[in-house]
C-alpha positions as a Python dict, from the first residue, in 0.01 Angstrom:
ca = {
    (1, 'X'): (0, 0, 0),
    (2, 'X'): (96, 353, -45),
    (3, 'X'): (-18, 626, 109),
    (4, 'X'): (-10, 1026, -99),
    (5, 'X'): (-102, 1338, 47),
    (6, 'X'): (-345, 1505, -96),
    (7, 'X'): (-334, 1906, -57),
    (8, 'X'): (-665, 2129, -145),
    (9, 'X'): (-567, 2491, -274),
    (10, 'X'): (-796, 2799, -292),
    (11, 'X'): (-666, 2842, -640),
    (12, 'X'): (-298, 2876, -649),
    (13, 'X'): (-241, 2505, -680),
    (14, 'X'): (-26, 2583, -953),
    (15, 'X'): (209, 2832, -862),
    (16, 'X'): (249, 2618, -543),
    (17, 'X'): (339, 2290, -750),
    (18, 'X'): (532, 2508, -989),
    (19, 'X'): (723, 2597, -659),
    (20, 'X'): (733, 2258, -480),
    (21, 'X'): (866, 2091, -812),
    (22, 'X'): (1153, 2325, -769),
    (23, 'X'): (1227, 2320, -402),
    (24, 'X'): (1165, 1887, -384),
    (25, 'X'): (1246, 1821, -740),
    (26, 'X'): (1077, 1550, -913),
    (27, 'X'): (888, 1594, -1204),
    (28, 'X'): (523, 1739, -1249),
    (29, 'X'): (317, 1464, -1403),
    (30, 'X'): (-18, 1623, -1402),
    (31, 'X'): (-148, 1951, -1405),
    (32, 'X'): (-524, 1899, -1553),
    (33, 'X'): (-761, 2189, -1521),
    (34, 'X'): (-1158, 2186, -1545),
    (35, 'X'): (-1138, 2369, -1911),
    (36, 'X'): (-1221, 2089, -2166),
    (37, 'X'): (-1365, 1799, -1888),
    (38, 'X'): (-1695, 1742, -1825),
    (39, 'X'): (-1647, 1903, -1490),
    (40, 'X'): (-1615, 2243, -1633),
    (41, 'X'): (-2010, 2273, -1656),
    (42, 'X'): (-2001, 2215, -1287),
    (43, 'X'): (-1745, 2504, -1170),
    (44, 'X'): (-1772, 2911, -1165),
    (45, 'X'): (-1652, 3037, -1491),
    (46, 'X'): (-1382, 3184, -1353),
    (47, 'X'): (-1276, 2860, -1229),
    (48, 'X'): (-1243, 2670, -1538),
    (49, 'X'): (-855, 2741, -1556),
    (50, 'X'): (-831, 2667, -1191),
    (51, 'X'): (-668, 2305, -1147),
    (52, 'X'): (-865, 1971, -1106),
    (53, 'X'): (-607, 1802, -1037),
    (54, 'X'): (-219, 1779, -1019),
    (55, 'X'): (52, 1535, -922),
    (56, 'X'): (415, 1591, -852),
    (57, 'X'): (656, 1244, -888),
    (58, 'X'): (905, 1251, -608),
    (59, 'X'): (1031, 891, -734),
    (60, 'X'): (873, 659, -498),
    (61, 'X'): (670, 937, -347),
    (62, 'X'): (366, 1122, -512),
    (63, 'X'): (204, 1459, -418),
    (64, 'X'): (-97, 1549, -533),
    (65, 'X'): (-341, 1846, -504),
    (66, 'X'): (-618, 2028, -660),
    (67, 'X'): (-785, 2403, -622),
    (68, 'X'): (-1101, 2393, -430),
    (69, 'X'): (-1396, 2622, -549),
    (70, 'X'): (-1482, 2865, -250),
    (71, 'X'): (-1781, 2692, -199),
    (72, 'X'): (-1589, 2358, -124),
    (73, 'X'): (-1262, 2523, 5),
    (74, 'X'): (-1180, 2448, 374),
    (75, 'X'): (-856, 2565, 573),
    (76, 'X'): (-569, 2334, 566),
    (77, 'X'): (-507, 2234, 930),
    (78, 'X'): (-396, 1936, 1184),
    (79, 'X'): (-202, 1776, 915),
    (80, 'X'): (115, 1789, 839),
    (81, 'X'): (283, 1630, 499),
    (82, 'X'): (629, 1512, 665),
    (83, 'X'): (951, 1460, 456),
    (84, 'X'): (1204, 1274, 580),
    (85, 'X'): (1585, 1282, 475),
    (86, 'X'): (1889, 1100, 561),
    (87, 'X'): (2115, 1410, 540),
    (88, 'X'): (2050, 1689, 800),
    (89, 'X'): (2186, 2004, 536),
    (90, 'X'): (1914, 1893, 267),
    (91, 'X'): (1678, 1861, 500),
    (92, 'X'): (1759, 2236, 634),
    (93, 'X'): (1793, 2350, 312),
    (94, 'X'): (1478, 2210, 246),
    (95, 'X'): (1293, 2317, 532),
    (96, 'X'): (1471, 2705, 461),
    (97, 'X'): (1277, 2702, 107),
    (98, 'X'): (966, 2558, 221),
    (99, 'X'): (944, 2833, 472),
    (100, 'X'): (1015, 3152, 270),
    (101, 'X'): (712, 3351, 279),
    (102, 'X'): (527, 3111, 507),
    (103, 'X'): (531, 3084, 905),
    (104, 'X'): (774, 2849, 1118),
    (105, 'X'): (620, 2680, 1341),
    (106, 'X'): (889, 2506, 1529),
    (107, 'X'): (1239, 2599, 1363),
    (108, 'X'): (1453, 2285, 1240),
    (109, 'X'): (1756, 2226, 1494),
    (110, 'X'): (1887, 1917, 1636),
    (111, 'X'): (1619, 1740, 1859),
    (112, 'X'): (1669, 1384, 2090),
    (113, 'X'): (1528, 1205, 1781),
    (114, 'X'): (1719, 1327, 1484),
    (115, 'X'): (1981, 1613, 1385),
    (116, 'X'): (1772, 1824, 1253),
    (117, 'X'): (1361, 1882, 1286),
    (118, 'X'): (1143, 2156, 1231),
    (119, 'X'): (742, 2228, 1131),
    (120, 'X'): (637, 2498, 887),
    (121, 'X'): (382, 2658, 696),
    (122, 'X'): (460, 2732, 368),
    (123, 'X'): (301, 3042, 177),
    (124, 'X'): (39, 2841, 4),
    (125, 'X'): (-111, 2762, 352),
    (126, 'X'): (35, 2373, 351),
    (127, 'X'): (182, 2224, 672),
    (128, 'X'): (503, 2030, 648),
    (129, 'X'): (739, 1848, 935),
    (130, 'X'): (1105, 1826, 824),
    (131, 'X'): (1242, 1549, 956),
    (132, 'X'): (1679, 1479, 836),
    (133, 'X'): (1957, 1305, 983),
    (134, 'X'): (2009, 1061, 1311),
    (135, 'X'): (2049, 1265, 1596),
    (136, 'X'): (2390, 1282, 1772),
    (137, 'X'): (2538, 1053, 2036),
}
């Protein structure tokens, strides 16, 4: 089994996958908005361009999202998508980009459980745990 977060956007899905493509890498194998489905007759008209739904390949690892019409659209909150790394510098350097423009919640340092840890979120309104690196003896 394999489990993929799924992250609900109030209409910037794209910039944000445009942006987490570059900060994660991977590839962006789906970007599919309503224009031209059958769901377009079912979404404001100034939806239509909006995205239905997107997924980003992270190799073993897929992230997917989608804007949600206002009507739908609920606050992201209580979850957390949580990346994991065995090197504590990508892992800050990560966490650094992630954070630009959004809101640290705990800053990654060292913890009892691993050299580096921190919990963020990101400008798009996503909440991500950074988690890099065995923690020192």
């Amino acid at each position: 089994m394999r489990v993929n977060p799924y992250l609900f956007f109030s209409g910037n899905c794209e910039e944000a996958f445009t942006f987490y493509q570059k900060v994660l890498g991977g590839k962006i194998t789906a970007m599919m908005k309503h224009r031209g489905t059958e769901a377009e007759a079912y979404v404001p008209a100034e939806w239509v361009d909006k995205v239905m739904h997107a997924a980003l390949d992270l190799g073993e690892d897929i992230l997917m999202g989608s804007d949600s019409p206002p009507d739908h659209q609920e606050p992201m909150q209580s979850v957390y998508v949580s990346l994991q790394f065995a090197d504590a510098d990508e892992g800050k350097r990560i966490f650094d980009a992630l954070a630009e423009g959004g809101t640290v919640k705990m800053p990654f340092s060292p913890t009892f459980f691993s050299a580096g840890f921190g919990m963020l979120v990101d400008k798009f309104g996503a909440r991500w745990m950074v988690n890099a690196g065995e923690p020192s003896s």
